[in-house]
Every structure is written in C-alpha cells, then in structure tokens.
Coordinates of C-alpha atoms in Angstrom, one line a residue:
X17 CA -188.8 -156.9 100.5
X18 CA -187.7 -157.8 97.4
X19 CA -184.7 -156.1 94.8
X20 CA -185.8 -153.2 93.1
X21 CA -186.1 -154.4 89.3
X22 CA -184.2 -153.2 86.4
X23 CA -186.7 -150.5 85.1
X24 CA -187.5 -149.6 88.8
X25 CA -183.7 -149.1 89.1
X26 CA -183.5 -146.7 85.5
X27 CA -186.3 -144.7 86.8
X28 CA -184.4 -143.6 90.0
X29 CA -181.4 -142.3 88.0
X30 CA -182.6 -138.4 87.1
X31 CA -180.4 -137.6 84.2
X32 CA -177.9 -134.5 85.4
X33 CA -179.7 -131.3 84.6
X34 CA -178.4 -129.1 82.0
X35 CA -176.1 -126.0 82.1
X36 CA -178.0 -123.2 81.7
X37 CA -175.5 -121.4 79.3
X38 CA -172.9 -123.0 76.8
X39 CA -169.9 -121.3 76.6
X40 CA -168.0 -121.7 73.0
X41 CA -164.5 -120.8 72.9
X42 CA -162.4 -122.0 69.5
X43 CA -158.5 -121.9 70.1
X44 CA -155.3 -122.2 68.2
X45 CA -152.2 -122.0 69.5
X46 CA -152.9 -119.1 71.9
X47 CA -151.8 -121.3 75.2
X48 CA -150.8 -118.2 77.0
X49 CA -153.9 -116.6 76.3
X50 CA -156.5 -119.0 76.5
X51 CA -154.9 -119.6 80.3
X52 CA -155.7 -116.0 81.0
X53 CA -159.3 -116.7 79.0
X54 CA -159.8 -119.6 80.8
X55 CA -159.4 -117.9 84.5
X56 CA -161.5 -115.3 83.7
X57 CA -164.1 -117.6 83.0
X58 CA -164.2 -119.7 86.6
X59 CA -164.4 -116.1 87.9
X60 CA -167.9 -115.6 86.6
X61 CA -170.3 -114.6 89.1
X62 CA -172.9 -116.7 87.5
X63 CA -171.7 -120.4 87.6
X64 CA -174.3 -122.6 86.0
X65 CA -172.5 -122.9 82.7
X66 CA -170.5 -125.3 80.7
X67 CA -167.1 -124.4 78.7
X68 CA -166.6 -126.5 75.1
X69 CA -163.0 -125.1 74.4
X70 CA -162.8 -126.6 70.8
X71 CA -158.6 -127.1 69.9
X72 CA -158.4 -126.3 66.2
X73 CA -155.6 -128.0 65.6
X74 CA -153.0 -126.3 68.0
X75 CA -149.2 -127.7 68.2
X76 CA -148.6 -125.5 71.3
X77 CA -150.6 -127.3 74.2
X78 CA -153.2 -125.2 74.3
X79 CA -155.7 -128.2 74.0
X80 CA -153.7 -129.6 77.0
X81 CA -154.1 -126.4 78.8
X82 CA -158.0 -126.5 78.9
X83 CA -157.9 -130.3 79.9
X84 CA -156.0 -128.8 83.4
X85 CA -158.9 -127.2 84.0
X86 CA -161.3 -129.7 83.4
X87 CA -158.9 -132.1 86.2
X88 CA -159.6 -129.7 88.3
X89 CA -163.5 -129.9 88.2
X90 CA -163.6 -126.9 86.4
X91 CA -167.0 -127.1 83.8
X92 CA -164.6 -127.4 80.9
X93 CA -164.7 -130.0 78.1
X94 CA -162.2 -130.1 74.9
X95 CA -163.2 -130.7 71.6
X96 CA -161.0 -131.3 69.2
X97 CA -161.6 -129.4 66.1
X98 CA -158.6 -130.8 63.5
X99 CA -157.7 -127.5 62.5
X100 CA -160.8 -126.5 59.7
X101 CA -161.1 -122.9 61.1
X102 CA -162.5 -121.2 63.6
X103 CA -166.4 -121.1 62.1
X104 CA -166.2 -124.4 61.8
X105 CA -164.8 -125.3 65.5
X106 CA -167.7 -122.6 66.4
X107 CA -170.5 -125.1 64.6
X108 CA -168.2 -127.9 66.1
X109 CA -168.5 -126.7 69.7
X110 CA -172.5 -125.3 69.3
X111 CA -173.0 -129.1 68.3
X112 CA -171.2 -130.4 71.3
X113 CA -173.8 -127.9 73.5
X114 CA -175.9 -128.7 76.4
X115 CA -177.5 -125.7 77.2
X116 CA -180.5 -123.7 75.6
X117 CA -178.3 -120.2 76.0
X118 CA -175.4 -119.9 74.3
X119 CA -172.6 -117.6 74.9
X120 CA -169.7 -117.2 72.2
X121 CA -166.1 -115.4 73.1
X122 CA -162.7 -115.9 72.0
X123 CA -159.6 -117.2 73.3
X124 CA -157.7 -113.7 72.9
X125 CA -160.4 -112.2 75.5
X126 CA -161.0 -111.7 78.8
X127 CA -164.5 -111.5 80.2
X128 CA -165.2 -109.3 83.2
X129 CA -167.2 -111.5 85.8
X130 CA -170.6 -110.1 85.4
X131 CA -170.6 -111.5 81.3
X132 CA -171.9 -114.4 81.8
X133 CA -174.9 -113.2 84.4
X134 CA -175.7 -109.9 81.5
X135 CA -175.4 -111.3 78.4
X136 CA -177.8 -114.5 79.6
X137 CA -180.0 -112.0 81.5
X138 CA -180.7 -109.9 78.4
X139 CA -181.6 -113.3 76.3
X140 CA -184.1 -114.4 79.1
X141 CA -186.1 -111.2 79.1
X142 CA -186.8 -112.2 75.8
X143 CA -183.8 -111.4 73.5
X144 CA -182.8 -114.3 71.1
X145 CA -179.6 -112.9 70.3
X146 CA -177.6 -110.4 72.8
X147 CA -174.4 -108.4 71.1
X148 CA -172.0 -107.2 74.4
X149 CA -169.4 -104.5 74.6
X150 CA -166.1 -105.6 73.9
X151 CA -163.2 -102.8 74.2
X152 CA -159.3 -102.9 74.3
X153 CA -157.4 -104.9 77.3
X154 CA -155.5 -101.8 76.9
X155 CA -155.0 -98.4 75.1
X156 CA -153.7 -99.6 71.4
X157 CA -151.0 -97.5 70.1
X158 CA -150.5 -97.4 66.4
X159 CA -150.9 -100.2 64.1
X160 CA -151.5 -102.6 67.1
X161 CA -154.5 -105.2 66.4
X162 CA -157.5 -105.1 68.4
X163 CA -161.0 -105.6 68.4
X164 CA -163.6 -102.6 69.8
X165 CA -167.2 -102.6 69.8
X166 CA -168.3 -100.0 72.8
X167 CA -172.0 -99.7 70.9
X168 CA -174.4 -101.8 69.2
X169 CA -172.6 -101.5 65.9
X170 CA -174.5 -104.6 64.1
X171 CA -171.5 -106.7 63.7
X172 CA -172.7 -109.7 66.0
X173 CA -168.5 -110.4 67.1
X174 CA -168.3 -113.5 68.0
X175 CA -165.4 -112.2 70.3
X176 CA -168.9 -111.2 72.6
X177 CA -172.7 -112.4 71.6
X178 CA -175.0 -114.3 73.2
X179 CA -177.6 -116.7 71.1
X180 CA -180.7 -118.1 72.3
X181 CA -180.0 -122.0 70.9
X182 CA -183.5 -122.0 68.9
X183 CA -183.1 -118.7 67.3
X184 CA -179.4 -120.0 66.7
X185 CA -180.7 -123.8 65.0
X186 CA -183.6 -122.1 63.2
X187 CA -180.9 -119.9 61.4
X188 CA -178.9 -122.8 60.5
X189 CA -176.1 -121.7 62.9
X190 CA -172.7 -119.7 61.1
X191 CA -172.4 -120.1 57.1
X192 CA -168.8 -121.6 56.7
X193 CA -169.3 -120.5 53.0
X194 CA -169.6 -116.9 53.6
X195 CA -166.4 -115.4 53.0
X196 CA -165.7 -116.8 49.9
X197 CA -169.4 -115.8 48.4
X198 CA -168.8 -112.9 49.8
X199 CA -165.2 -112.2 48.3
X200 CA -163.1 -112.4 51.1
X201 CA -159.1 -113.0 49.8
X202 CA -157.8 -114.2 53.1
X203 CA -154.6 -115.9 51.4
X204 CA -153.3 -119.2 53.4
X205 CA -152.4 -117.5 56.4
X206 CA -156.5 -115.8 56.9
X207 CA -158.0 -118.6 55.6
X208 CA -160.6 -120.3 57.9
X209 CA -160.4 -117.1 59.8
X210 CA -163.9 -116.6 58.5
X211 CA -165.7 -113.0 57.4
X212 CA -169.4 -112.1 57.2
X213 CA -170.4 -115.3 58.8
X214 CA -170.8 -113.9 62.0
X215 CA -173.1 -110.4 61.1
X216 CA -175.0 -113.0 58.4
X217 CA -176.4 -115.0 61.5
X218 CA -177.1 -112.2 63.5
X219 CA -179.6 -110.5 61.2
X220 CA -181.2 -113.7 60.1
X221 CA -181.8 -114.2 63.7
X222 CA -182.8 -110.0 64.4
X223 CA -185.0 -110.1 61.6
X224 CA -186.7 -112.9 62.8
X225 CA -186.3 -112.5 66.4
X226 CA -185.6 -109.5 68.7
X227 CA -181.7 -108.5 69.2
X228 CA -180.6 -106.8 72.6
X229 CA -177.9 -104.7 73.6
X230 CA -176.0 -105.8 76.9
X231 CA -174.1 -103.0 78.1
X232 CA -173.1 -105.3 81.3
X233 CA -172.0 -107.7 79.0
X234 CA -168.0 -106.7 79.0
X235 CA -164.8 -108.3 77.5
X236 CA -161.7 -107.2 77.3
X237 CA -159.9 -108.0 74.0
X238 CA -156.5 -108.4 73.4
X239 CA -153.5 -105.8 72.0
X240 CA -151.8 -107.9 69.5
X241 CA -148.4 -106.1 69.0
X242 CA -147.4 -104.4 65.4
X243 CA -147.0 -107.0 62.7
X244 CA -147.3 -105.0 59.2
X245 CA -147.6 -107.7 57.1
X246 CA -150.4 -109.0 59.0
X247 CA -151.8 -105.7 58.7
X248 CA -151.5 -104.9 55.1
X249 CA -153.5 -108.8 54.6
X250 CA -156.0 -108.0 56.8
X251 CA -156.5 -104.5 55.2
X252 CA -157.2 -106.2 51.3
X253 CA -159.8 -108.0 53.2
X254 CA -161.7 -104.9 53.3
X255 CA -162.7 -105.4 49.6
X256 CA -165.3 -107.8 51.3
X257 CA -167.5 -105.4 53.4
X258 CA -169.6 -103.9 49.6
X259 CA -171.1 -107.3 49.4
X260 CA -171.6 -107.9 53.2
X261 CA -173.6 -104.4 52.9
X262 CA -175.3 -106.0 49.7
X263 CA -176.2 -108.7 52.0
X264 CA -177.1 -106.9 55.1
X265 CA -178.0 -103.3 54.2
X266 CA -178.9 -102.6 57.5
X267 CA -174.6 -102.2 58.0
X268 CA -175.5 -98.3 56.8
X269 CA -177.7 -97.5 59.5
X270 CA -175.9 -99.5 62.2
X271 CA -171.8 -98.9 60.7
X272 CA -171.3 -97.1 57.8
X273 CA -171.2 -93.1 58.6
X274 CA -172.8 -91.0 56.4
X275 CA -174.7 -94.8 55.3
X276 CA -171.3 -95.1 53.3
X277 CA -167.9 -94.7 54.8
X278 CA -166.0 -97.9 56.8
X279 CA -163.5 -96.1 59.4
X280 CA -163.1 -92.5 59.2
X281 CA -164.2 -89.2 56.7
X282 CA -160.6 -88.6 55.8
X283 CA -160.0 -91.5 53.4
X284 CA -162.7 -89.2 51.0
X285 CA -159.8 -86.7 50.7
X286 CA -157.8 -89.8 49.2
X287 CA -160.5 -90.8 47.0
X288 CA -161.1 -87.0 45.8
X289 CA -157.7 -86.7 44.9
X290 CA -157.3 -90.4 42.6
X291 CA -160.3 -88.6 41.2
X292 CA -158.9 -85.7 40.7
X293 CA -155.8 -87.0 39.2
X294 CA -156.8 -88.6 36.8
X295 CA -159.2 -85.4 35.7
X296 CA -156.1 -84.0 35.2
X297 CA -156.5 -81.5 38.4
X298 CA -153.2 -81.9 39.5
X299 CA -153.7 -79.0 41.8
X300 CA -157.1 -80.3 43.4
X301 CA -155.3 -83.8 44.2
X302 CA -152.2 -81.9 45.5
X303 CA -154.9 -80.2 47.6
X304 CA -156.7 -83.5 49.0
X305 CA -153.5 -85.8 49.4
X306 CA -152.8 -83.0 52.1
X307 CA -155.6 -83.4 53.6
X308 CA -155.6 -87.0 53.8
X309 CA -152.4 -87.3 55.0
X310 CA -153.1 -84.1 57.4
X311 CA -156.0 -86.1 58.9
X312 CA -154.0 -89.6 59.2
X313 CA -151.4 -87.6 61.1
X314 CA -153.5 -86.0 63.7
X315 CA -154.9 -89.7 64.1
X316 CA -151.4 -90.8 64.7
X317 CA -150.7 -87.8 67.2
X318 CA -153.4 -89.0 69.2
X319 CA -152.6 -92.3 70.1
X320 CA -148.9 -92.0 69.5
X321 CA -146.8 -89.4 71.9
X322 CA -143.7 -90.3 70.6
X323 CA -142.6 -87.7 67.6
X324 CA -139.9 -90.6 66.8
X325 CA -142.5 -93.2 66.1
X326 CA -145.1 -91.1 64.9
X327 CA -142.2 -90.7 61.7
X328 CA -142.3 -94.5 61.6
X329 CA -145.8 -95.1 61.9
X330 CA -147.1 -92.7 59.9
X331 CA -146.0 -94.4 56.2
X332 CA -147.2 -97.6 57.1
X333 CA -150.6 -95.6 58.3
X334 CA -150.6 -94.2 55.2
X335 CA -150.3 -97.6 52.9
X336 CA -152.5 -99.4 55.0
X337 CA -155.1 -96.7 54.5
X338 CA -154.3 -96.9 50.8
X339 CA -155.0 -100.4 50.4
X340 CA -158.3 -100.6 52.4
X341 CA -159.7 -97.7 49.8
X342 CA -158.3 -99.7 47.0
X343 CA -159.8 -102.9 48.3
X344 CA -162.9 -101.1 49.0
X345 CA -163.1 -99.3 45.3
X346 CA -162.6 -102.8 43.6
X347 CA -164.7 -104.8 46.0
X348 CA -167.7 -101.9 45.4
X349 CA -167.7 -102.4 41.9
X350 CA -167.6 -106.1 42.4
X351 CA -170.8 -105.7 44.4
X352 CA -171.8 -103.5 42.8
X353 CA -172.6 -101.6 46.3
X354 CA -170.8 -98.5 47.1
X355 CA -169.2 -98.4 50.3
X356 CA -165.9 -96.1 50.9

C-alpha cells in the first residue's frame, strides 16, 4: 500500500471548528480587575467560547495577565491594541473573531456564570442583537462611578450586549467617529473613551433586525471610588446626549422620562429657577433652588447614612448636577433637540 499523497494528506486535516461565541473584552491598565474579569469568565457554564482580550496600550501588565491564562489552556488570545481607544480595540478584537455570536463586556465587570449561555440563547432564538442586565458589584454610595442598566433602557452598553456577527458586519460594526459628530468634549483624559457609538450600532441593527432583552444575561459592574474631577469631566459630557436623541429619537421612549429628562425630575426645579432669575422673579427662583436642592438631598439621604458625609457630598452633588443641566442647555441648542 502505497503513501497517502499530498492532497490525500490536506483532505484528512478537518480545520478546528469554530467557537460558537466571541468574547471581546478591551483593557487598559485595569490588571487587578481584568484578573477578577477574567476568572469570571472560565467560570461560564457554557464553554464553547473564545476570549480576544485586546491590551490598549497598558503599562501595568495587564496584557501579560491575559497571556497567564492563555498558558494555562484557557480560550484566551491577546491582541494588542496600541492604545487608540477602546472602540477602536472593540473593532480590533470583533476583527480578530472566530465565532458567528458575539458577546461584548468590559474589563471592570464581572459576569455571573449563566451570561454567556443567556445572552447567546436569546440571539439563537432569533435575536440579532441581545442587551443584558448589568447592575452594581455593590451598593454605590455617593459620587461613586458605576454603570446600571436593570431594564432594557436602549443604550446597547457594551459593558453587556450580545451581537449576532452578520447583523454586527451589515451595520458596519461601532462608528469610531461618533463622539466627536456628535459633540462629545472628552478632553485628553476621556478621549477614545468613545460616546454614542455603542447605542448608534444598536438601532441600526434593531431597526433592521429584532433586539432581545436577556434578563439571565447578568454582570456585575464595578464601584469605582469618589474622584470629583473625574466626575465634574464626565458630567460636561452630557452636552452630548441632545444630538444622540437627534440621532436616535427612539432614546425618549426607551430613556428620557417624560420623552425629555436624562436622570431625575428635580433638575426642572434648577432650570425653573435660571428661568426665573433672569425674569426678574427673584422670589420664584428662591422658591425652585429649594426645591432642587431639597430633592438632591433626599437623594443623598438615601444612599448616604452618614449625616457627616452627607455635608460633604452634598455640594459636590449639587455642582455636578449643575454642570450636567448646563451641558445639557448648551448641547440642546446645539442640536437643536431638547433634552433636560
């Protein structure tokens, strides 16, 4: 019997099947928590999945930290992203993909077990894109950063959505231009931090497509501490959200209550009394700054036990509040789209 000839011996290799989800997960410098990220993920009770950790650039090992994993057999594979931002390590890492599902989180989250199995569940019954519930890792106290999205609030966070890679491709995949055509000032420290991008994607794909809602689909986002300059930056980024609703009107159904306001009612007793003032109704603003302050306290009473810190929190409360309504005024008439 003779030896098997070359093409004889290419047809008997089967090329190694595909994942059936890609994970994305862009880092930068978050060692510590992309460790915590990264267990969470080789606890998922459904295993057929790849991880494309994509290092943007991190001085801290945290690139180093996802290659441990991968020495250890885990399905883990690091790109390196060169530090362009995270929407473009997201493209970077969708390009590097394997699977027909894909799955996006962030390196500051932890998924429960089941994420994996719901989100890619919801996508197969038909879904192409599947937005998961993403809550606190735990209760946030005052002026702590988190992200929380316990309902379908038409965001798409890439923190927690699932794509299906079609619907993802035919969409052209994240917009790396959107936050500056949209107006977002991120300054040098924001920038490549991205804004819009992520909800833009979603509707082209919903509109399109069909959108789910996976309850199942849980992550656990992380309580960055109190850092008030960060704060008062990421609050003058609000100015953005007038022309993300010109873009995606849909927002008032979905976030906006009363189809207008972004966060709470109160902030309308701060806009009443600018009004106000400057109609000369000194005693009508008197009147609604008590309000508005009245309201941001019982805000801070909830969350905060401490009468102590509640004194301290409650300025910076305040000024932060102020500069997302002043952001929101300017970038409304910029848009020419009201939103308060």
């Amino acid at each position: 019997m003779g030896h098997p000839t070359v093409a004889q011996e290419m047809s008997l290799v089967r090329p190694a099947p595909s994942p059936r989800v890609s994970v994305i997960v862009p880092v930068r410098d978050r060692r510590d928590l992309l460790r915590r990220m990264l267990d969470a993920l080789a606890a998922q009770t459904l295993t057929d999945h790849e991880i494309i950790v994509v290092d943007d650039g991190s001085e801290d090992g945290s690139g180093d930290e996802a290659r441990q994993d991968a020495a250890l057999g885990r399905p883990v594979k690091v790109v390196a992203g060169g530090g362009a931002g995270a929407v473009a390590a997201r493209r970077l890492g969708v390009s590097h993909a394997k699977a027909g599902l894909l799955a996006f989180t962030d390196s500051d989250c932890v998924p429960e077990p089941g994420w994996l199995a719901a989100g890619v569940a919801a996508i197969e019954q038909g879904a192409d894109l599947a937005q998961g519930v993403t809550r606190a890792l735990r209760p946030p106290r005052p002026l702590e950063r988190c992200v929380q999205a316990p309902t379908e609030d038409g965001l798409y966070q890439t923190c927690n959505v699932f794509y299906r890679r079609t619907a993802y491709d035919a969409a052209a995949g994240f917009d790396i231009s959107a936050g500056k055509r949209l107006g977002f000032r991120p300054g040098s420290r924001l920038r490549g931090l991205g804004f819009g991008e992520d909800v833009l994607l979603g509707w082209q794909v919903r509109r399109s497509g069909r959108a789910a809602f996976a309850p199942d689909a849980v992550v656990a986002h992380h309580v960055f501490p109190v850092d008030v300059v960060e704060s008062l930056r990421r609050a003058w980024t609000a100015g953005a959200f007038p022309s993300l609703v010109r873009e995606v009107p849909e927002l008032r159904q979905t976030l906006l209550l009363d189809g207008l306001v972004l966060g709470g009612r109160p902030r309308l007793a701060l806009y009443a009394a600018a009004l106000a003032f400057l109609a000369r109704r000194d005693g009508v603003a008197t009147a609604a700054l008590v309000i508005w302050v009245g309201a941001r306290l019982r805000r801070v009473a909830q969350l905060e036990p401490s009468w102590t810190r509640r004194a301290t929190v409650l300025p910076v409360d305040l000024t932060l509040d102020a500069v997302s309504a002043i952001a929101l005024a300017a970038g409304s008439m910029r848009a020419r789209r009201l939103v308060l």
